[in-house]
Coordinates of C-alpha atoms in Angstrom, one line a residue:
M136 CA 22.0 -46.9 -19.0
T137 CA 18.3 -46.7 -18.1
T138 CA 16.6 -45.6 -14.9
D139 CA 13.2 -46.3 -13.5
E140 CA 12.8 -42.8 -12.2
P141 CA 10.0 -40.7 -13.8
R142 CA 10.9 -37.8 -16.1
I143 CA 9.6 -34.5 -14.9
S144 CA 9.3 -31.4 -17.0
I145 CA 8.3 -28.0 -15.7
G146 CA 7.3 -25.4 -18.2
D147 CA 6.4 -21.7 -17.5
V148 CA 5.5 -21.3 -13.8
S149 CA 5.0 -17.6 -13.6
G150 CA 1.9 -16.8 -11.6
S151 CA 1.8 -20.3 -10.3
T152 CA 2.2 -21.9 -6.9
F153 CA 3.7 -25.3 -6.4
A154 CA 5.5 -27.3 -3.8
I155 CA 7.9 -30.2 -4.3
G156 CA 9.0 -32.9 -1.9
D157 CA 7.7 -34.9 1.1
H158 CA 5.3 -32.9 3.3
A159 CA 5.6 -29.9 0.9
H160 CA 2.9 -27.3 1.3
A161 CA 2.0 -24.5 -1.2
E162 CA -0.4 -21.7 -0.5
S163 CA -1.3 -19.1 -3.2
H164 CA -2.3 -15.5 -2.6
H165 CA -1.9 -14.2 -6.2
G166 CA -4.2 -11.4 -7.0
T167 CA -5.6 -11.0 -3.5
T168 CA -5.4 -8.0 -1.3
A169 CA -4.8 -7.8 2.4
P170 CA -7.9 -7.5 4.5
R171 CA -8.5 -4.0 5.9
D172 CA -10.6 -3.0 8.9
A173 CA -13.0 0.0 8.9
A174 CA -10.3 2.4 10.1
A175 CA -7.8 1.4 7.4
E176 CA -10.6 1.7 4.8
E177 CA -11.4 5.2 6.1
L178 CA -7.7 6.2 6.0
L179 CA -7.3 4.8 2.5
R180 CA -10.4 6.8 1.3
A181 CA -9.0 10.0 2.8
V182 CA -5.5 9.4 1.3
R183 CA -7.0 8.9 -2.1
E184 CA -9.2 12.0 -1.8
L185 CA -6.3 14.2 -0.8
R186 CA -4.2 12.9 -3.6
A187 CA -7.0 13.8 -6.0
D188 CA -7.3 17.2 -4.5
L189 CA -3.5 17.8 -4.6
A190 CA -3.7 17.3 -8.4
R191 CA -5.9 20.5 -8.5
V192 CA -3.5 22.8 -6.6
R193 CA -0.3 24.4 -7.8
A194 CA 2.5 21.9 -7.1
D195 CA 5.5 22.8 -5.2
E196 CA 8.2 20.9 -3.3
G197 CA 6.0 20.5 -0.2
T198 CA 3.0 19.2 -2.2
A199 CA 5.3 16.8 -4.1
R200 CA 6.7 15.4 -0.9
L201 CA 3.1 15.0 0.5
D202 CA 1.9 13.3 -2.6
A203 CA 4.8 10.9 -2.6
A204 CA 4.1 10.0 1.1
L205 CA 0.4 9.6 0.2
A206 CA 1.2 7.3 -2.7
D207 CA 3.4 5.2 -0.3
T208 CA 0.7 5.1 2.3
E209 CA -1.9 4.0 -0.3
D210 CA 0.4 1.3 -1.5
E211 CA 1.1 0.1 2.0
I212 CA -2.5 -0.1 3.0
T213 CA -3.4 -1.9 -0.3
R214 CA -0.6 -4.4 0.2
T215 CA -0.7 -5.0 4.0
G216 CA -4.2 -3.8 5.0
Q217 CA -2.8 -1.1 7.3
A218 CA -0.6 1.9 7.6
T219 CA 2.3 1.5 10.1
P220 CA 2.6 4.0 13.0
S221 CA 5.8 5.3 11.3
R222 CA 3.9 5.9 8.1
R223 CA 1.2 7.8 10.0
E224 CA 3.8 9.8 11.8
R225 CA 5.4 10.8 8.5
L226 CA 2.0 12.0 7.2
R227 CA 1.4 13.9 10.4
G228 CA 4.7 15.8 9.9
L229 CA 4.0 16.6 6.3
L230 CA 0.5 17.7 7.0
A231 CA 1.8 19.9 9.8
D232 CA 4.2 21.5 7.4
S233 CA 1.3 22.1 5.0
Q234 CA -0.9 24.1 7.3
A235 CA -2.1 26.2 4.3
L236 CA -3.6 23.1 2.7
L237 CA -5.5 22.2 5.9
G238 CA -7.4 25.4 5.6
V239 CA -8.1 25.2 1.9
L240 CA -8.6 21.5 1.3
A241 CA -11.3 19.7 3.4
S242 CA -9.6 16.4 2.4
A243 CA -6.4 17.5 4.1
A244 CA -8.3 18.3 7.2
T245 CA -10.0 15.0 7.2
L246 CA -6.7 13.1 6.8
A247 CA -5.1 15.2 9.5
G248 CA -7.8 14.2 11.9
L249 CA -7.4 10.5 11.0
V250 CA -3.7 10.5 11.6
G251 CA -4.0 12.4 14.9
L252 CA -2.9 15.9 14.0

């Protein structure tokens, strides 16, 4: 039994974008980052600066929670181009709990100002 249909073979498609079928549309965003406005850029710089400063202080449970929240915030801004209001609220709460850091680390005070504390 023979057919007149073409034979299609698809190899490795990792990292590829393709569409199949009538009116199919494929759009690739591999390796691109979400656009960020000036405020998001400033927040991202402050988050990264505070994370670097936290590595220089004695770690405890509070600094570990703050560092984890900062890492999540950095990831969110990098992926989406912004930090959600709930993410900013979480940072506000953790910074308020870390008042001693606000007095010692200028980066903590900068970030606190950017998230409205």
